[in-house]
Amino acid sequence: MFDGPFDVFALIIAIIAFLIAIKASNQAAELRRRLSSLEEMVYAQRRVQPPPLMPAPVQAEAPATTPAEPPPLAPEAEAPPPLVTEEAAPPPLEAGTGADAPPPLPAPAPALDIREPGFEERLGTRWVVWIGGLALALGGFFMVRYSIEAGLVGPGVRVFLGGLFAAALLGAGEWSRRKESISNIAALPIANIPAILTAAGTAVAFATIYAAYALYGFLVPATAFVLLGLVALGTLAAALLHGPALAGLGVVGAFVTPLLVSSGKPDYWALYVYLAIVTAASFGLARIRLWRWLAVTTIAFAVLWIFPGLDTSDVQVAPHAFHAIAGFVLAALLVVCGFMFGPSIEDGEIEPVSSSSLGAYLFGAMLIVLSSAHADLALIAFTLLVGATLFVAWRAPAATGALGAAAATVFIVFAEWAVRANPDMLVLPGGPLPGIGPVATDSSVTLHLVMAAIFAAGFGMAGFFAQGRSNSAIIPVVWSAAGVATPIAILVALYARIAHLDRSIPFAILAVLLAAAFGAATEALARREDRPGAATSVALFATGTLGALALALTFALEKGWLTIALALMSLGTAWISLQRPIPVLRRLAAIFAAIVTARIVYDPRIVGDAVGTTPIFNWLLWGYGLPAASFWGASIFLRRHADDAPLRVVEAAAILFTALLAFMEIRHFATGGQMTSAPSLLECALQVCVAFAMAIGLERLRLRSRSIVHNVGAVVLTAIGGLISVFGLLILENPLLWHIDVGGAVFNLLLLGYALPAVLMLLLSYAVVGERGKAYANTIAGGALVFALAYVTLEIRRFYHGPILSSGETTGAEQYTYSIGWLAFGVVLLGVGILVNSERARLASAAVIALTILKAFVIDMSTLTGVYRALSFMCLGVVLVAIGWLYQRILFRRQAPPPAPQTGS
């Protein structure tokens, strides 16, 4: 019986390996037979001798119509019959020339049968070897386990036997490698038996040393650590001879060894010195064999080893910094292409492994800074690595991608320091400029300021002087992007940390100086000769100029001016695109517009509760009006060159901010500055009027611009106005349904909420006639008719009930007045339709009169009594007769037919 599932698994593997070995033996016999036949064919081809050259006189006597015969393929082969051609042969060669002609090449040997190996061939030549290697390793483990369970030998002998078995496997691997190297038979695409044996030997060696340390206590941690490391390094060295599989095993074993050998008090210096040696060996092997995967794997393991100890309160900065610096230096020396001992690469290419290797160690250095609460030593190490990144990228363009990682980590370090909120590191202002911001006196703050100056100057100057050094377009663009973005990001972080996002004249001055530097760089680069990437770099420096100026406004003014400053950046970028038609400038103008739009989503009031109570002239006017004006101006500039996606983004932002300005100002006015209050009839009426007015303006504008944004904007505003009209004015804020004070007799909310929207709807319907679908225009005209009739009805209600329309009973006189009013309104529409020859007005008149007739027979007949019922029907009859007469006599007048001519009798 078996003691556990592990033994069953071992038995199954053994049986499978035995069966496969039998099958492999047959396969090997077949392969030997095929190899023997191939050798005979090659030997037969080598025995073939080329035919002797024909002497010159014989060549001259050869018939002109018979070409020279090709040499025979084999001694037994007969020459093919000569081909007869009608064309004249070239003139015979001279005697001297024919003697110097080189002999013809021998016939090529038949090509070998190159095909994909099938399932059976893979099974017999590859899988059986891999399973055999696994079985060997497991056999060593099982032998040790059996000796333990049976008590055959003591612990020391077990360890000794394990080491002996490991040495035997390693020796067998080396012996088989040497036997293959001296064989003159070409290698077949089979599994690498020497590599499998060597891998099994290193695995047994790892297990033996670990058992001697962890199970029996024969080795102290330091000795076990050194021995395991030596095995790992030896495995990496053996990979030079045995291939990548062994290299993978070695690098995994080397980096896992510190996990196997641990102590209660970790020694980070010993750990990171060991990891530096392992990293150097792995990078060296990757460089010799050009194994990119090995370099990437090593970098991943090395960065993971930065994390231990970072979560403690007392982080040991020195050894962690040593690990990051050592790994960075080794990566720069051995991994980065085109730098020192790294692989070669074509000029102008950004190689991902080269860039990511430096970026990974920069990420590790950033983690050390953040976890150590910005300790001085961590900051110094981080600064050194950032500077080294600039240097390496300057010398090796393949590592230019690491500039993005350097800029990002710099910003993260300063941003985290800005939001850390440690008041002990700052002192409140007490000088002659109160309110400007804290004074940086703490040593850590001083170090951060020095670092900020170094980083800003380093990135900015390198980004400028790197222009024109490369024939690739992407290299100078990356340099200029890092040179522009990094100083701006650092300035924003320092402003947030020291000035707490309040007004700060010193920071505004710094922003102006930075804008001046970017502006000078823009002009200097614009005057240079055209080089790859120069146009984009000029655009980036110009954008940096606008960004720094916007920050200056933000630093010097209140918080809400940030929205305005970003909008002005969009306008300025669009204007610069006219002076220098660089495509990226148009996209940047759209990006700034999108940023401002996202900003108002976060806080639609721009400045929070500090909007102000003055109608119109409050922060909403500046926060929405100035960006709207900026975006309209930017759209005008951008439209002069093309109608593209950036223009449409800016136009959409212009329409959005214009509409929001109107709606927000209306809400502010209607609520008295209380922006969170419930809507009212006044607010809904004003919003409907503004929506339809802007829709009319966009309908007129789109006829000239033919812009799809203006087209869609007009439809959207029309839909918004229609929704507010139906749900706001007719339902939620209808004074006939709710207790609402409409005001005076004539100039009241009814005039604003129903009469004026009706007029605007009518104008909008005429604005879209012939330009949009007939149903679209008729729907808007129908809305105008509904609101006009609603105004007439509500005004009659106001006459009888006063400002509150929802109270009181409806009298007979009131019902009669409704009929008279509707009838008069229908007659007026008919008169207008006749005067201006408008079919729509006449149809509207017919609809109103039909509604009046329906009211007379359904409501008046049942509710009115006495004289009011008689008058209602009498007036209705008179009007209907008059309308019929008008239609007969004026609109559709029939001509009398001429009299028939008289004929004589």
CSV table of N, CA, C and O in Angstrom, one decimal, residues 405-479:
chain,number,residue,atom,x,y,z
A,405,ALA,N,8.9,57.8,-17.7
A,405,ALA,CA,8.9,57.3,-16.3
A,405,ALA,C,9.5,58.2,-15.3
A,405,ALA,O,9.0,58.4,-14.2
A,406,ALA,N,10.6,58.9,-15.7
A,406,ALA,CA,11.3,59.8,-14.8
A,406,ALA,C,10.4,61.0,-14.5
A,406,ALA,O,10.2,61.4,-13.4
A,407,ALA,N,9.7,61.6,-15.5
A,407,ALA,CA,8.8,62.7,-15.3
A,407,ALA,C,7.7,62.3,-14.4
A,407,ALA,O,7.3,63.0,-13.5
A,408,ALA,N,7.1,61.1,-14.7
A,408,ALA,CA,6.0,60.6,-13.9
A,408,ALA,C,6.3,60.4,-12.4
A,408,ALA,O,5.6,60.8,-11.5
A,409,THR,N,7.5,59.8,-12.2
A,409,THR,CA,7.9,59.5,-10.8
A,409,THR,C,8.2,60.8,-10.1
A,409,THR,O,7.9,61.0,-8.9
A,410,VAL,N,8.8,61.8,-10.8
A,410,VAL,CA,9.1,63.1,-10.1
A,410,VAL,C,7.8,63.8,-9.7
A,410,VAL,O,7.7,64.3,-8.6
A,411,PHE,N,6.8,63.8,-10.6
A,411,PHE,CA,5.5,64.4,-10.3
A,411,PHE,C,4.9,63.7,-9.1
A,411,PHE,O,4.3,64.3,-8.2
A,412,ILE,N,4.9,62.3,-9.1
A,412,ILE,CA,4.3,61.6,-8.0
A,412,ILE,C,4.9,61.9,-6.7
A,412,ILE,O,4.3,62.1,-5.6
A,413,VAL,N,6.3,62.0,-6.7
A,413,VAL,CA,7.0,62.3,-5.4
A,413,VAL,C,6.6,63.7,-4.9
A,413,VAL,O,6.2,63.8,-3.7
A,414,PHE,N,6.5,64.7,-5.8
A,414,PHE,CA,6.2,66.0,-5.3
A,414,PHE,C,4.7,66.1,-5.0
A,414,PHE,O,4.3,66.9,-4.1
A,415,ALA,N,3.9,65.4,-5.8
A,415,ALA,CA,2.4,65.5,-5.5
A,415,ALA,C,2.1,64.8,-4.1
A,415,ALA,O,1.3,65.4,-3.4
A,416,GLU,N,2.7,63.7,-3.9
A,416,GLU,CA,2.5,63.1,-2.6
A,416,GLU,C,3.0,63.9,-1.4
A,416,GLU,O,2.4,64.0,-0.3
A,417,TRP,N,4.1,64.6,-1.6
A,417,TRP,CA,4.6,65.5,-0.6
A,417,TRP,C,3.7,66.7,-0.4
A,417,TRP,O,3.5,67.2,0.7
A,418,ALA,N,3.0,67.1,-1.5
A,418,ALA,CA,2.1,68.2,-1.4
A,418,ALA,C,0.9,67.9,-0.6
A,418,ALA,O,0.3,68.7,0.1
A,419,VAL,N,0.4,66.7,-0.7
A,419,VAL,CA,-0.9,66.3,-0.1
A,419,VAL,C,-0.6,65.5,1.2
A,419,VAL,O,-1.6,65.1,1.9
A,420,ARG,N,0.6,65.4,1.7
A,420,ARG,CA,0.9,64.7,2.9
A,420,ARG,C,0.4,65.4,4.1
A,420,ARG,O,0.0,64.8,5.1
A,421,ALA,N,0.2,66.7,4.0
A,421,ALA,CA,-0.4,67.6,5.1
A,421,ALA,C,0.4,67.4,6.4
A,421,ALA,O,-0.2,67.0,7.4
A,422,ASN,N,1.7,67.7,6.4
A,422,ASN,CA,2.5,67.7,7.6
A,422,ASN,C,2.7,69.2,8.0
A,422,ASN,O,3.6,69.8,7.4
A,423,PRO,N,1.9,69.7,8.9
A,423,PRO,CA,2.1,71.1,9.2
A,423,PRO,C,3.4,71.4,9.9
A,423,PRO,O,3.9,72.5,9.9
A,424,ASP,N,4.1,70.4,10.5
A,424,ASP,CA,5.3,70.6,11.2
A,424,ASP,C,6.5,71.0,10.2
A,424,ASP,O,7.5,71.6,10.6
A,425,MET,N,6.3,70.7,8.9
A,425,MET,CA,7.3,71.0,7.9
A,425,MET,C,7.2,72.4,7.4
A,425,MET,O,8.0,72.9,6.6
A,426,LEU,N,6.2,73.2,7.8
A,426,LEU,CA,5.9,74.5,7.3
A,426,LEU,C,5.7,75.5,8.5
A,426,LEU,O,5.3,75.1,9.6
A,427,VAL,N,6.0,76.7,8.2
A,427,VAL,CA,5.8,77.8,9.2
A,427,VAL,C,4.9,78.8,8.6
A,427,VAL,O,5.0,79.1,7.5
A,428,LEU,N,4.0,79.3,9.5
A,428,LEU,CA,3.0,80.3,9.0
A,428,LEU,C,3.7,81.5,8.6
A,428,LEU,O,4.8,81.9,9.1
A,429,PRO,N,3.2,82.3,7.7
A,429,PRO,CA,3.9,83.5,7.2
A,429,PRO,C,3.9,84.6,8.3
A,429,PRO,O,3.0,84.7,9.1
A,430,GLY,N,5.0,85.3,8.4
A,430,GLY,CA,5.1,86.3,9.4
A,430,GLY,C,5.9,87.5,8.9
A,430,GLY,O,6.2,88.4,9.7
A,431,GLY,N,6.2,87.5,7.6
A,431,GLY,CA,6.9,88.6,7.0
A,431,GLY,C,6.1,89.8,6.6
A,431,GLY,O,4.9,89.9,7.0
A,432,PRO,N,6.6,90.6,5.7
A,432,PRO,CA,5.9,91.8,5.3
A,432,PRO,C,4.8,91.5,4.3
A,432,PRO,O,4.1,92.4,3.9
A,433,LEU,N,4.7,90.3,3.8
A,433,LEU,CA,3.7,89.9,2.8
A,433,LEU,C,2.8,88.9,3.4
A,433,LEU,O,2.8,87.7,3.0
A,434,PRO,N,1.9,89.3,4.3
A,434,PRO,CA,1.0,88.3,4.9
A,434,PRO,C,0.0,87.8,3.9
A,434,PRO,O,-0.5,88.5,3.1
A,435,GLY,N,-0.4,86.5,4.0
A,435,GLY,CA,-1.4,85.9,3.2
A,435,GLY,C,-0.9,85.3,1.9
A,435,GLY,O,-1.6,84.7,1.2
A,436,ILE,N,0.4,85.5,1.6
A,436,ILE,CA,1.0,85.0,0.4
A,436,ILE,C,1.1,83.5,0.5
A,436,ILE,O,0.9,82.7,-0.4
A,437,GLY,N,1.6,83.0,1.6
A,437,GLY,CA,1.8,81.6,1.8
A,437,GLY,C,2.8,81.3,2.8
A,437,GLY,O,3.5,82.2,3.3
A,438,PRO,N,3.0,80.0,3.2
A,438,PRO,CA,4.0,79.7,4.2
A,438,PRO,C,5.4,79.9,3.7
A,438,PRO,O,5.7,79.9,2.5
A,439,VAL,N,6.2,80.0,4.7
A,439,VAL,CA,7.7,80.2,4.4
A,439,VAL,C,8.3,78.8,4.6
A,439,VAL,O,8.2,78.2,5.7
A,440,ALA,N,9.1,78.3,3.7
A,440,ALA,CA,9.7,77.0,3.8
A,440,ALA,C,11.0,77.2,4.5
A,440,ALA,O,12.0,77.7,4.0
A,441,THR,N,11.0,76.7,5.8
A,441,THR,CA,12.3,76.8,6.6
A,441,THR,C,12.7,75.4,7.0
A,441,THR,O,13.9,75.3,7.5
A,442,ASP,N,11.9,74.4,7.0
A,442,ASP,CA,12.3,73.1,7.4
A,442,ASP,C,13.4,72.5,6.4
A,442,ASP,O,13.4,72.8,5.3
A,443,SER,N,14.3,71.7,7.0
A,443,SER,CA,15.4,71.1,6.2
A,443,SER,C,14.8,70.3,5.0
A,443,SER,O,15.3,70.3,3.9
A,444,SER,N,13.8,69.4,5.3
A,444,SER,CA,13.2,68.6,4.2
A,444,SER,C,12.6,69.5,3.2
A,444,SER,O,12.7,69.2,2.0
A,445,VAL,N,11.9,70.5,3.6
A,445,VAL,CA,11.3,71.4,2.6
A,445,VAL,C,12.4,72.1,1.7
A,445,VAL,O,12.3,72.2,0.5
A,446,THR,N,13.5,72.5,2.4
A,446,THR,CA,14.6,73.1,1.7
A,446,THR,C,15.2,72.1,0.6
A,446,THR,O,15.5,72.4,-0.5
A,447,LEU,N,15.3,70.8,1.0
A,447,LEU,CA,15.8,69.8,0.1
A,447,LEU,C,14.9,69.6,-1.0
A,447,LEU,O,15.3,69.4,-2.2
A,448,HIS,N,13.6,69.6,-0.8
A,448,HIS,CA,12.6,69.5,-1.8
A,448,HIS,C,12.7,70.7,-2.8
A,448,HIS,O,12.6,70.5,-4.0
A,449,LEU,N,12.9,71.9,-2.3
A,449,LEU,CA,13.0,73.0,-3.1
A,449,LEU,C,14.3,72.9,-4.0
A,449,LEU,O,14.2,73.3,-5.2
A,450,VAL,N,15.4,72.5,-3.4
A,450,VAL,CA,16.6,72.3,-4.2
A,450,VAL,C,16.4,71.2,-5.3
A,450,VAL,O,16.8,71.4,-6.5
A,451,MET,N,15.7,70.1,-4.9
A,451,MET,CA,15.4,69.1,-5.9
A,451,MET,C,14.5,69.6,-7.0
A,451,MET,O,14.7,69.3,-8.2
A,452,ALA,N,13.5,70.4,-6.6
A,452,ALA,CA,12.6,71.0,-7.6
A,452,ALA,C,13.4,71.8,-8.6
A,452,ALA,O,13.1,71.8,-9.8
A,453,ALA,N,14.3,72.7,-8.1
A,453,ALA,CA,15.0,73.5,-9.0
A,453,ALA,C,15.9,72.7,-10.0
A,453,ALA,O,16.0,72.9,-11.2
A,454,ILE,N,16.5,71.6,-9.4
A,454,ILE,CA,17.4,70.8,-10.2
A,454,ILE,C,16.6,70.0,-11.3
A,454,ILE,O,17.0,70.0,-12.5
A,455,PHE,N,15.5,69.5,-10.9
A,455,PHE,CA,14.6,68.7,-11.9
A,455,PHE,C,14.1,69.7,-12.9
A,455,PHE,O,14.1,69.3,-14.1
A,456,ALA,N,13.6,70.8,-12.5
A,456,ALA,CA,13.0,71.7,-13.5
A,456,ALA,C,14.0,72.2,-14.5
A,456,ALA,O,13.8,72.2,-15.7
A,457,ALA,N,15.2,72.6,-14.0
A,457,ALA,CA,16.2,73.0,-14.9
A,457,ALA,C,16.8,71.9,-15.8
A,457,ALA,O,17.0,72.1,-17.0
A,458,GLY,N,16.9,70.7,-15.1
A,458,GLY,CA,17.5,69.6,-15.9
A,458,GLY,C,16.6,69.2,-17.0
A,458,GLY,O,17.0,69.0,-18.2
A,459,PHE,N,15.3,68.9,-16.7
A,459,PHE,CA,14.4,68.5,-17.7
A,459,PHE,C,14.2,69.6,-18.8
A,459,PHE,O,14.1,69.3,-20.0
A,460,GLY,N,14.0,70.8,-18.4
A,460,GLY,CA,13.8,71.9,-19.3
A,460,GLY,C,14.9,72.1,-20.3
A,460,GLY,O,14.7,72.2,-21.5
A,461,MET,N,16.1,72.2,-19.7
A,461,MET,CA,17.3,72.5,-20.6
A,461,MET,C,17.6,71.3,-21.5
A,461,MET,O,17.9,71.4,-22.7
A,462,ALA,N,17.5,70.1,-20.9
A,462,ALA,CA,17.7,68.9,-21.7
A,462,ALA,C,16.7,68.8,-22.9
A,462,ALA,O,17.0,68.4,-24.0
A,463,GLY,N,15.4,69.1,-22.5
A,463,GLY,CA,14.4,69.1,-23.6
A,463,GLY,C,14.7,70.0,-24.7
A,463,GLY,O,14.3,69.8,-25.8
A,464,PHE,N,15.3,71.2,-24.4
A,464,PHE,CA,15.6,72.2,-25.4
A,464,PHE,C,16.8,71.8,-26.2
A,464,PHE,O,16.8,71.8,-27.4
A,465,PHE,N,17.9,71.4,-25.5
A,465,PHE,CA,19.1,71.1,-26.3
A,465,PHE,C,19.1,69.8,-27.0
A,465,PHE,O,20.0,69.5,-27.8
A,466,ALA,N,18.1,68.9,-26.6
A,466,ALA,CA,18.0,67.6,-27.4
A,466,ALA,C,17.4,67.8,-28.7
A,466,ALA,O,17.5,66.8,-29.5
A,467,GLN,N,16.9,68.9,-29.1
A,467,GLN,CA,16.3,69.1,-30.4
A,467,GLN,C,17.4,69.2,-31.5
A,467,GLN,O,18.4,69.9,-31.3
A,468,GLY,N,17.1,68.4,-32.5
A,468,GLY,CA,18.1,68.4,-33.6
A,468,GLY,C,19.2,67.4,-33.5
A,468,GLY,O,20.0,67.3,-34.4
A,469,ARG,N,19.2,66.6,-32.4
A,469,ARG,CA,20.3,65.6,-32.2
A,469,ARG,C,20.0,64.3,-32.9
A,469,ARG,O,20.9,63.4,-32.9
A,470,SER,N,18.7,64.0,-33.3
A,470,SER,CA,18.4,62.7,-33.8
A,470,SER,C,17.7,62.9,-35.1
A,470,SER,O,17.0,63.9,-35.4
A,471,ASN,N,17.8,61.8,-35.9
A,471,ASN,CA,17.1,61.8,-37.2
A,471,ASN,C,15.7,61.2,-37.1
A,471,ASN,O,15.0,61.1,-38.1
A,472,SER,N,15.4,60.8,-35.9
A,472,SER,CA,14.0,60.2,-35.6
A,472,SER,C,13.1,61.4,-35.1
A,472,SER,O,13.6,62.3,-34.4
A,473,ALA,N,11.9,61.3,-35.5
A,473,ALA,CA,10.9,62.3,-35.1
A,473,ALA,C,10.5,62.1,-33.6
A,473,ALA,O,10.2,63.1,-32.9
A,474,ILE,N,10.4,60.9,-33.2
A,474,ILE,CA,9.8,60.7,-31.8
A,474,ILE,C,10.8,61.0,-30.7
A,474,ILE,O,10.4,61.5,-29.6
A,475,ILE,N,12.1,60.9,-31.0
A,475,ILE,CA,13.1,61.2,-29.9
A,475,ILE,C,13.0,62.7,-29.4
A,475,ILE,O,12.8,62.9,-28.2
A,476,PRO,N,13.1,63.7,-30.3
A,476,PRO,CA,13.0,65.0,-29.8
A,476,PRO,C,11.6,65.4,-29.2
A,476,PRO,O,11.5,66.2,-28.3
A,477,VAL,N,10.6,64.7,-29.7
A,477,VAL,CA,9.2,65.0,-29.2
A,477,VAL,C,9.1,64.5,-27.7
A,477,VAL,O,8.6,65.2,-26.9
A,478,VAL,N,9.7,63.4,-27.4
A,478,VAL,CA,9.7,62.9,-26.0
A,478,VAL,C,10.5,63.8,-25.1
A,478,VAL,O,10.1,64.1,-24.0
A,479,TRP,N,11.6,64.2,-25.6
A,479,TRP,CA,12.4,65.1,-24.8
A,479,TRP,C,11.7,66.5,-24.6
A,479,TRP,O,11.7,67.0,-23.4
